[in-house]
PDB file of C-alpha atoms and ligand atoms in Angstrom:
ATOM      1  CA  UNK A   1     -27.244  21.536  29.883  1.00  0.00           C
ATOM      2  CA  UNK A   2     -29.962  22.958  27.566  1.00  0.00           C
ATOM      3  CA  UNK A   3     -31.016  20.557  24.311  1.00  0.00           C
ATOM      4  CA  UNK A   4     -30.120  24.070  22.242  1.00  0.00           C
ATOM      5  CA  UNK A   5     -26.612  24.745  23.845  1.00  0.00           C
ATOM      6  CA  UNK A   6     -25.696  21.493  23.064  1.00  0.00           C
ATOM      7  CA  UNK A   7     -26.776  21.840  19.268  1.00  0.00           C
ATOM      8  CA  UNK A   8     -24.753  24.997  19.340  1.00  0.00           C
ATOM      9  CA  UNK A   9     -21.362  23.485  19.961  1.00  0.00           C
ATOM     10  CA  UNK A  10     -21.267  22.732  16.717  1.00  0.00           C
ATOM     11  CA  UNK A  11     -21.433  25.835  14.862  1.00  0.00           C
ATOM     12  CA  UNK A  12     -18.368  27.860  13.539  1.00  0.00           C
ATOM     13  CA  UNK A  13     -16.244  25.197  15.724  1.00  0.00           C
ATOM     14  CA  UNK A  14     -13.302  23.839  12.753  1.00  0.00           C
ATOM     15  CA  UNK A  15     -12.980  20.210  12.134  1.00  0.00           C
ATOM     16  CA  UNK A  16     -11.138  18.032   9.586  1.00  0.00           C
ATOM     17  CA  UNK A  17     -11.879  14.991   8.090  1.00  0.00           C
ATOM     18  CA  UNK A  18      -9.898  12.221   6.703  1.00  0.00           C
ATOM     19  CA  UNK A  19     -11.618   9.837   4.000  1.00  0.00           C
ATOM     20  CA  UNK A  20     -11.611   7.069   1.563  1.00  0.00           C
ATOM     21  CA  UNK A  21      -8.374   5.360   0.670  1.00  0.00           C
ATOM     22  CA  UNK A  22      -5.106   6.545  -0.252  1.00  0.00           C
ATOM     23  CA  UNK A  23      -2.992   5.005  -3.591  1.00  0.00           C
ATOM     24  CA  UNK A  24       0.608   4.032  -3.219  1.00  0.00           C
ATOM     25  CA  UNK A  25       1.733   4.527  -6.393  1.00  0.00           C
ATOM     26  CA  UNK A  26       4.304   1.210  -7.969  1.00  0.00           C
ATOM     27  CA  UNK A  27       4.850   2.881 -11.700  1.00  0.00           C
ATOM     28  CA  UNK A  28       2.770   4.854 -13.974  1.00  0.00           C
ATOM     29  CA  UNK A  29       0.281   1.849 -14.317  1.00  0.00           C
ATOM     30  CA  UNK A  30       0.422   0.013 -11.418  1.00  0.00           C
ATOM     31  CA  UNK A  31      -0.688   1.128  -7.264  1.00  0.00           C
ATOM     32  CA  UNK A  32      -1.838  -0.540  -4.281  1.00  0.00           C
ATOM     33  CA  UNK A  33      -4.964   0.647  -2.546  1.00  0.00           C
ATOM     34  CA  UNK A  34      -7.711  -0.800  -0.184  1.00  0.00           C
ATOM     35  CA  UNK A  35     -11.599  -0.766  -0.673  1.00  0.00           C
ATOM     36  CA  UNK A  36     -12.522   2.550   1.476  1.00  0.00           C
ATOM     37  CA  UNK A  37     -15.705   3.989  -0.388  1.00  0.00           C
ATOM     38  CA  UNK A  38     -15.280   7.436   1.851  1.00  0.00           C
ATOM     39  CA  UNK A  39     -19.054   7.127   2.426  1.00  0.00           C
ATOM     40  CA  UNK A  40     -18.488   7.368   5.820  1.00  0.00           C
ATOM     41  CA  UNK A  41     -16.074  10.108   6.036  1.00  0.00           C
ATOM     42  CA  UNK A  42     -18.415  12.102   3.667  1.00  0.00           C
ATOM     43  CA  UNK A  43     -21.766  11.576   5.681  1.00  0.00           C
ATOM     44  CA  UNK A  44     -19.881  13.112   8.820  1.00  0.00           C
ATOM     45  CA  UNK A  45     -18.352  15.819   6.761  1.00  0.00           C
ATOM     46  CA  UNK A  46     -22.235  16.361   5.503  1.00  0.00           C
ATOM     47  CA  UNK A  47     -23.998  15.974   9.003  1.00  0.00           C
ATOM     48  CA  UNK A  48     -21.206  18.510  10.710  1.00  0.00           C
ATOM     49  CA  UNK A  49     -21.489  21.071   7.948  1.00  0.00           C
ATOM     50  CA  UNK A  50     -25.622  21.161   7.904  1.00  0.00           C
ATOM     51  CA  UNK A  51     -25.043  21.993  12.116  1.00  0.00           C
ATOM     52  CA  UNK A  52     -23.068  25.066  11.067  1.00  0.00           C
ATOM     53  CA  UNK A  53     -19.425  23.351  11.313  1.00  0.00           C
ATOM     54  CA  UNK A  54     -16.759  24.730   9.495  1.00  0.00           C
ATOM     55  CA  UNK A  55     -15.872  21.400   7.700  1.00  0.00           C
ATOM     56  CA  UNK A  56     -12.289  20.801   5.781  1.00  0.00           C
ATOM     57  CA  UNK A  57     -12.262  17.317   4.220  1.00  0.00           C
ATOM     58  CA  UNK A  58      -9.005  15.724   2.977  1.00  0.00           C
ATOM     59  CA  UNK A  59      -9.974  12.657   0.549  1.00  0.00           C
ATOM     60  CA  UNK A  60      -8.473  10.442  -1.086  1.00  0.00           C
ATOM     61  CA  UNK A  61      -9.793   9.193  -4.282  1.00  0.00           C
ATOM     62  CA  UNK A  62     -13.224   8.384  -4.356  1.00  0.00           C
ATOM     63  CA  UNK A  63     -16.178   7.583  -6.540  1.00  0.00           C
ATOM     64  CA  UNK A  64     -18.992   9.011  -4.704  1.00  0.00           C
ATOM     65  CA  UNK A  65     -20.633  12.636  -4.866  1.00  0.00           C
ATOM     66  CA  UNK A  66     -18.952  15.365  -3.203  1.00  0.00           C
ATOM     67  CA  UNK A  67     -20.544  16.370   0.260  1.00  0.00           C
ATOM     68  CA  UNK A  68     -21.255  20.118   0.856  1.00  0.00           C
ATOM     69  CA  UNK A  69     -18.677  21.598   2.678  1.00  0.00           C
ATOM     70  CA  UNK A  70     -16.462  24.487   3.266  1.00  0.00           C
ATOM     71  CA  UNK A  71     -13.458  23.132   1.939  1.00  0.00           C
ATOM     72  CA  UNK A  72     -12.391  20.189   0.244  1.00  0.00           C
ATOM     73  CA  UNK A  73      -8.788  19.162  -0.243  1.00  0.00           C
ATOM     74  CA  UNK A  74      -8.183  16.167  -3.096  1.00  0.00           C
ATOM     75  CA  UNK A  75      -5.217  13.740  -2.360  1.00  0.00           C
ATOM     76  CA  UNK A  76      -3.984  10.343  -3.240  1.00  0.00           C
ATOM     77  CA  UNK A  77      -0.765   8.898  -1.642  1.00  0.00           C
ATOM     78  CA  UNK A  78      -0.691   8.633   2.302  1.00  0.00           C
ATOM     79  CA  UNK A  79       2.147  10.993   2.793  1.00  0.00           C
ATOM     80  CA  UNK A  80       0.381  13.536   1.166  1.00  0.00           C
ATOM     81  CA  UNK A  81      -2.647  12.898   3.106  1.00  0.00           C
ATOM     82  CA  UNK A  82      -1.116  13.531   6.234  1.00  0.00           C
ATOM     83  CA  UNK A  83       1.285  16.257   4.815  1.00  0.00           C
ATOM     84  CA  UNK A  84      -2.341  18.323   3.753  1.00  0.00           C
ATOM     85  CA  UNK A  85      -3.999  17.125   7.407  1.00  0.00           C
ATOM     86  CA  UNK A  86      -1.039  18.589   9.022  1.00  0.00           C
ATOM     87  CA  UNK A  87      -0.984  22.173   6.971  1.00  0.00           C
ATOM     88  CA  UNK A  88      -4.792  22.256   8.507  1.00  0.00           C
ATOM     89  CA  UNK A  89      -4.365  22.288  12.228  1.00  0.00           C
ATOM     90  CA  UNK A  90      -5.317  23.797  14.417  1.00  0.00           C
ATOM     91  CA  UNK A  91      -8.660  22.736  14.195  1.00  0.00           C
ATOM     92  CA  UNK A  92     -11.132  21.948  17.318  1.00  0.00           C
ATOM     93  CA  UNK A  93     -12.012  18.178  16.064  1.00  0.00           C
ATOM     94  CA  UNK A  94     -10.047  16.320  14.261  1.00  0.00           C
ATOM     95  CA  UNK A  95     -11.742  13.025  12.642  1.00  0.00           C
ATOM     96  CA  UNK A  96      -9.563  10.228  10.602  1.00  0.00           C
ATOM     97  CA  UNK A  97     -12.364   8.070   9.069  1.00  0.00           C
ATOM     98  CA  UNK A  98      -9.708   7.627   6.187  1.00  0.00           C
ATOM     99  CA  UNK A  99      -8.488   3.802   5.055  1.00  0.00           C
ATOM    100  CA  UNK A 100      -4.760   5.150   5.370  1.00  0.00           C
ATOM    101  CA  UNK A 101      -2.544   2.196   3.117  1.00  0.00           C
ATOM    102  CA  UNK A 102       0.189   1.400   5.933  1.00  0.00           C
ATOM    103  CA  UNK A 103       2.894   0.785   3.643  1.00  0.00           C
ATOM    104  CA  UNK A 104       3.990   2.177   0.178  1.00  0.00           C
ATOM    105  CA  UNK A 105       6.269  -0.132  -1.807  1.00  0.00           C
ATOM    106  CA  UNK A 106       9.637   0.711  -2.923  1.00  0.00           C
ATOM    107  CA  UNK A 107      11.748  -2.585  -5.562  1.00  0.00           C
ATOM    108  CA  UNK A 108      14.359  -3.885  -3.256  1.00  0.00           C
ATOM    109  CA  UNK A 109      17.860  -3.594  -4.762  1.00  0.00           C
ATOM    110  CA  UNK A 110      16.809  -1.990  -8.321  1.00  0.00           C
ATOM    111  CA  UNK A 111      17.009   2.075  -8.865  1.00  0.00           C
ATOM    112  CA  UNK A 112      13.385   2.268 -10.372  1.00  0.00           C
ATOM    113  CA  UNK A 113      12.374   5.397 -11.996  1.00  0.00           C
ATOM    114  CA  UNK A 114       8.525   5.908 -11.009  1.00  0.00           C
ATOM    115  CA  UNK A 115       7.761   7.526 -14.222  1.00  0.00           C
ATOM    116  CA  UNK A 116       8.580   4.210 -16.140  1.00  0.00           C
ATOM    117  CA  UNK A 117       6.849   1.230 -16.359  1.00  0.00           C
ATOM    118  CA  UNK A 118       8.714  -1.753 -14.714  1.00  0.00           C
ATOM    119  CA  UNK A 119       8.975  -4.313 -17.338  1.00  0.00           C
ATOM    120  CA  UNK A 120       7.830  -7.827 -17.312  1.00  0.00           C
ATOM    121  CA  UNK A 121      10.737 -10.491 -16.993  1.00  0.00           C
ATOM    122  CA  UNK A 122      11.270 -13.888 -15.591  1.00  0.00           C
ATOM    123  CA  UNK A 123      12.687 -12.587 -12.631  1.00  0.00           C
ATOM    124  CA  UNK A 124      10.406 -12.508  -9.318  1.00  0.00           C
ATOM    125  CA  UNK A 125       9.987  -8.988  -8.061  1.00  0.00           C
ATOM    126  CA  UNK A 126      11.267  -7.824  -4.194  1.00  0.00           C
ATOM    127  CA  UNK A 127       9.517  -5.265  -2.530  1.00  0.00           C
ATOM    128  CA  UNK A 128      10.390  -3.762   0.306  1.00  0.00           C
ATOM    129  CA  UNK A 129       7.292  -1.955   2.202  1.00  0.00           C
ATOM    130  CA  UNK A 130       7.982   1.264   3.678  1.00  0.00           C
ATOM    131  CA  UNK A 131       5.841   2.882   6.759  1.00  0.00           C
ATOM    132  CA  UNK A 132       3.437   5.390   5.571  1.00  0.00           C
ATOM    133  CA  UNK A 133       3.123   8.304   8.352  1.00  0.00           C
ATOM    134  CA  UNK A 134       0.277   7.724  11.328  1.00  0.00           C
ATOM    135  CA  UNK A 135      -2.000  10.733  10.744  1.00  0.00           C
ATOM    136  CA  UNK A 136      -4.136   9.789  13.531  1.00  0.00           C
ATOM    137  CA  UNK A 137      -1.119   9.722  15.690  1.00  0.00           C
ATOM    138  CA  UNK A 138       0.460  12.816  14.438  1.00  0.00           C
ATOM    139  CA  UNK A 139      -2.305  14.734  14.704  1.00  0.00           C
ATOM    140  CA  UNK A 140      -3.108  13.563  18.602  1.00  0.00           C
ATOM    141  CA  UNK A 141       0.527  14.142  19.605  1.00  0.00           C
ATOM    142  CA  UNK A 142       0.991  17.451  17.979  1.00  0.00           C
ATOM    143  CA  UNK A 143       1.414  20.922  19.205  1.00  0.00           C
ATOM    144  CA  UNK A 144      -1.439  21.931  18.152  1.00  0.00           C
ATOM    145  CA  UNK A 145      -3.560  18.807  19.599  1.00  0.00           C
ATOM    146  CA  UNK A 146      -7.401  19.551  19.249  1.00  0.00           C
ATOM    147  CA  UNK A 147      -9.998  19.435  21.435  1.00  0.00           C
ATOM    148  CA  UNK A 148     -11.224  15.795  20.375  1.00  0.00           C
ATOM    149  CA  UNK A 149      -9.402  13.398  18.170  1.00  0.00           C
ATOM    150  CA  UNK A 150     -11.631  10.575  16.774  1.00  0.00           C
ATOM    151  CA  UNK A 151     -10.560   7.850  14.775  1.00  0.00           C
ATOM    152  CA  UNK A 152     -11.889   4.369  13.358  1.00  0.00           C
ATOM    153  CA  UNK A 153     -10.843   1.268  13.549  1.00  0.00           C
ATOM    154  CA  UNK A 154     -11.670  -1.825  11.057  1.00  0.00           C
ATOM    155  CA  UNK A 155     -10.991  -5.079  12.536  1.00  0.00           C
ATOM    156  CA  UNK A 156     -11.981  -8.676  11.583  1.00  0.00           C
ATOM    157  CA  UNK A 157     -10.613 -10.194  14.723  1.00  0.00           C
ATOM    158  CA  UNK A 158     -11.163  -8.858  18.347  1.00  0.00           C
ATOM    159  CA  UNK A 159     -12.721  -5.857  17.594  1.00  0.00           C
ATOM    160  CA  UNK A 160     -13.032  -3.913  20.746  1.00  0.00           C
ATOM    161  CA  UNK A 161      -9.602  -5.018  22.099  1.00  0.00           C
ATOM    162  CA  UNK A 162      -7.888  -3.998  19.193  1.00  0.00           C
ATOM    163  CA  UNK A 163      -9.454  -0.503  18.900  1.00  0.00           C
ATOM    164  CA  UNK A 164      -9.001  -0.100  22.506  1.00  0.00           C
ATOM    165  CA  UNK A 165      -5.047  -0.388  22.406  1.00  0.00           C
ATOM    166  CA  UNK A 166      -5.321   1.767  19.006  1.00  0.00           C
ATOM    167  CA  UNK A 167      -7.035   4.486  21.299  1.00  0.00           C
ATOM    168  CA  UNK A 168      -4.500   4.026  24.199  1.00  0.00           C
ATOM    169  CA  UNK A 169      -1.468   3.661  22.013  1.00  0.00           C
ATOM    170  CA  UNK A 170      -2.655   6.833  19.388  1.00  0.00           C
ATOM    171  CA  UNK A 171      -3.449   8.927  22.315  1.00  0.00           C
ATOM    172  CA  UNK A 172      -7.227  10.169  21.562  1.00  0.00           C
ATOM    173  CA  UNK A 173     -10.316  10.385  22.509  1.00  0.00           C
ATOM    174  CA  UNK A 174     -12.793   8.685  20.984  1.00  0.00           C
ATOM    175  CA  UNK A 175     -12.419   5.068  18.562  1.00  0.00           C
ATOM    176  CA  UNK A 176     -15.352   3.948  16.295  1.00  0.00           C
ATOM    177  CA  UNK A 177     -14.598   0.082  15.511  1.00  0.00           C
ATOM    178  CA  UNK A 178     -16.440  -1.904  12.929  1.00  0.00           C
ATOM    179  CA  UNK A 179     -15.868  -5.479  12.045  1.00  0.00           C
ATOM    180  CA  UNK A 180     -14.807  -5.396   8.167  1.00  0.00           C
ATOM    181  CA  UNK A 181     -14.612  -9.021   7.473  1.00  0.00           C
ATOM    182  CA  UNK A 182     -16.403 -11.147   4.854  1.00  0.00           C
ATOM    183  CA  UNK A 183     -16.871  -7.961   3.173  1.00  0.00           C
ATOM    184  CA  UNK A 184     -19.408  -6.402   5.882  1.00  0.00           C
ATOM    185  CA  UNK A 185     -18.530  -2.333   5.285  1.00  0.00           C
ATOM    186  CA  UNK A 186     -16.534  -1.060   2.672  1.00  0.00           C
ATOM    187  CA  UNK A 187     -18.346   0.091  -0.058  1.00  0.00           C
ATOM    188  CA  UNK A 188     -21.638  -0.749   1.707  1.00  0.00           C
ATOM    189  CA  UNK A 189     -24.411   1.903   2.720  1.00  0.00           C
ATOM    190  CA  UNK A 190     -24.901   0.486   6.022  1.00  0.00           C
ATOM    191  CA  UNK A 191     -22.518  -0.364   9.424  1.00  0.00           C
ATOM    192  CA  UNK A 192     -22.616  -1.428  12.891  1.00  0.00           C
ATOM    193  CA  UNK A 193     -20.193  -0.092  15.328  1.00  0.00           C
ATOM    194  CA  UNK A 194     -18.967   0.352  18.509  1.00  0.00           C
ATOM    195  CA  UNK A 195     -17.693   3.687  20.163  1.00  0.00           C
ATOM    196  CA  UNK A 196     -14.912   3.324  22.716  1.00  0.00           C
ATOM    197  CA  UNK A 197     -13.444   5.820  24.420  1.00  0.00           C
ATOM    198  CA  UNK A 198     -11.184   5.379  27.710  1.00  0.00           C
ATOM    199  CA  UNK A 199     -14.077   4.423  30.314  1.00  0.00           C
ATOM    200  CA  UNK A 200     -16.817   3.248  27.980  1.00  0.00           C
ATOM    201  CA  UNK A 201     -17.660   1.112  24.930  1.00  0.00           C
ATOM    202  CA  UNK A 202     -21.088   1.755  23.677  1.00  0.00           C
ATOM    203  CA  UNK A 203     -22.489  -0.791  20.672  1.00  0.00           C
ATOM    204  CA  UNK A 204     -24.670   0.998  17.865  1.00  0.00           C
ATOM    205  CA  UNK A 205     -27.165  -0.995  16.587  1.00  0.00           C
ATOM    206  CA  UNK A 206     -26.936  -1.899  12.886  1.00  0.00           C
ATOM    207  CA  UNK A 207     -27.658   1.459  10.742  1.00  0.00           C
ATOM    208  CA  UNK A 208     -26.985   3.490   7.715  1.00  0.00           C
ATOM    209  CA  UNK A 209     -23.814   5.387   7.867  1.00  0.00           C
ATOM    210  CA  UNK A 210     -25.619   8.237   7.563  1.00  0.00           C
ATOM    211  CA  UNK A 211     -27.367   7.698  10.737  1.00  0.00           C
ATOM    212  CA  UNK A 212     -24.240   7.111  12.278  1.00  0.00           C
ATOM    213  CA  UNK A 213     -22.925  10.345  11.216  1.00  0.00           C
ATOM    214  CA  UNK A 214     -25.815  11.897  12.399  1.00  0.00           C
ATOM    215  CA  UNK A 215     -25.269  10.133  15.803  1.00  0.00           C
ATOM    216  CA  UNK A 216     -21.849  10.560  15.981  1.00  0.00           C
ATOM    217  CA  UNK A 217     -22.137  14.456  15.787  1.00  0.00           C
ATOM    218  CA  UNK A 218     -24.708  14.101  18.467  1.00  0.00           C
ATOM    219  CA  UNK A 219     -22.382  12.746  20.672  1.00  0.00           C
ATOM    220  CA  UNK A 220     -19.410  15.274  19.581  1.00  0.00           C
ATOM    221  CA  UNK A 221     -21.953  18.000  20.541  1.00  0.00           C
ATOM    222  CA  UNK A 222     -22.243  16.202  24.041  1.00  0.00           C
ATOM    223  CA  UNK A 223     -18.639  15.776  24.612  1.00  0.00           C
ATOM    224  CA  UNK A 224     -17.944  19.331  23.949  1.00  0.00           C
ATOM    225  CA  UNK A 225     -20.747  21.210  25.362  1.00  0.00           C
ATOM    226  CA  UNK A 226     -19.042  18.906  28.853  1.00  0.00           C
ATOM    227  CA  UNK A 227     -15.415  20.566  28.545  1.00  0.00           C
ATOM    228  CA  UNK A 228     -14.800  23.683  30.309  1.00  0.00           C
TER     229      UNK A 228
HETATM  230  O1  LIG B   1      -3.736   1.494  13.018  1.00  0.00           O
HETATM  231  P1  LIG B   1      -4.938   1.521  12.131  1.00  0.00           P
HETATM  232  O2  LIG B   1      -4.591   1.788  10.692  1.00  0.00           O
HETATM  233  O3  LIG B   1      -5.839   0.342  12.246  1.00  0.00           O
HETATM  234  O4  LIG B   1      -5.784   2.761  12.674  1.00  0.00           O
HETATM  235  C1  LIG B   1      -6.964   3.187  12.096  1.00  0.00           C
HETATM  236  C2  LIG B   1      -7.165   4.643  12.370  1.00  0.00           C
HETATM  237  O5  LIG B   1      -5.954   5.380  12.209  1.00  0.00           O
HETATM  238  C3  LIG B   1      -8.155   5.279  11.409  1.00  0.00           C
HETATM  239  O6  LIG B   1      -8.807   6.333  12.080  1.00  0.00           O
HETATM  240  C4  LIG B   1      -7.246   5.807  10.304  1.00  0.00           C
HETATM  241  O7  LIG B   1      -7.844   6.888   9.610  1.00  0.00           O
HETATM  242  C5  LIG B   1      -6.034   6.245  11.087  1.00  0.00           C
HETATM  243  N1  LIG B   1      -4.741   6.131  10.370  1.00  0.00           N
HETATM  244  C6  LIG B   1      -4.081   7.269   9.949  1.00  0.00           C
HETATM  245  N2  LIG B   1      -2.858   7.163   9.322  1.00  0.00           N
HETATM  246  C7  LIG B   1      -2.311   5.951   9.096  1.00  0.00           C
HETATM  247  C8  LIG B   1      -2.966   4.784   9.517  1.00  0.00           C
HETATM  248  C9  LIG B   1      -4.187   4.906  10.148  1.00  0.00           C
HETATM  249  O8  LIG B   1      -4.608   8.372  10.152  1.00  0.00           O
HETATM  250  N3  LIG B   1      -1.145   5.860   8.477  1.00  0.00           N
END
């Protein structure tokens, strides 16, 4: 295959992005989050758009400049996230770069009103945590399944195993797996990865996320321009 018909898989094709955290919200005043930057998420939803890709990107809240794209859809709590990811398929690619909280929190055996601020007593708190929807999952196992699901996966212990059953166990195509410990990645400009996929785990050398976007739609171009 041609260098240009690869480069042209990307244009007009429709992909959606996940990014940067999602908030579980506790009360009015209080939420539990995680340390997702979206930089990531962002650079891909850049690098896609600038190859002619019609780019919807669902973040969460963020503190970092807004990439140029054709749509961008604001969330914050992880079932909204995957209620808005959802409304957005079909798509051809499908990309979940976000740092999706697992649980949301719900006061075991007290009626809280979420509007209210719980007040401070003597009394230990209970939580009970509540599973947050898999987007990733969702999305792979839909109806409307895209061409190529791609998700990440941030470890600090056996990276490539664990991303590998994440892949096998999600059902798609491609997992990027970084090693997040000791503070390594979030918030930070640069990563190194790894990019499994069911035959195949390739290791990136150490480089900007940027580059790594720019990479990473390299290799989306590949996969594509390959399927019949
Ligand atoms: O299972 P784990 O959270 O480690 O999987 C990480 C991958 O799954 C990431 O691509 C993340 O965006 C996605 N994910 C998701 N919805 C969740 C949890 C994770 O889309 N509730």
């Amino acid at each position: 295959i041609k260098r240009n018909n690869i480069m042209d898989c990307l244009k007009n094709i429709s992909v959606i992005i996940t990014a940067g955290p999602t908030i579980e919200n506790i009360d009015p005043v209080r939420h539990i989050s995680n340390k997702s930057s979206g930089k990531q998420g962002f650079a891909i939803a850049s690098e896609l758009s600038k190859r002619g890709a019609n780019v919807t990107l669902i973040s969460g809240p963020v503190k970092i400049p807004l990439p140029n794209c054709l749509k961008i859809i604001n969330v914050t709590s992880a079932q909204e996230m995957f209620e808005k990811t959802i409304s957005q398929l079909p798509a051809d690619v499908v990309i979940c770069t976000a740092a999706v909280s697992d649980w949301r929190l719900v006061l075991e055996k007290t009626r809280i009103d979420v509007n209210n601020k719980i007040k401070k007593s003597n009394k230990a708190l209970h939580f009970k945590t509540v599973e947050n929807p898999d987007i990733l999952a969702a999305v792979a196992k839909s109806k409307f399944k895209p061409k190529l699901v791609i998700g990440f996966s941030a470890e600090t212990e056996n990276i490539i195993e664990n991303a590998k059953s994440k892949l096998i166990t999600k059902e798609i195509d491609l997992i990027i797996a970084n090693d997040v410990s000791k503070g390594k990645v979030f918030g930070k400009d640069y990563n190194k990865v790894y990019l499994i996929d069911k035959n195949d785990c390739e290791e990136w050398a150490q480089q900007s996320k940027k580059s790594i976007a720019f990479n990473l739609s390299n290799k989306i171009s590949k996969i594509l321009s390959n399927r019949p």
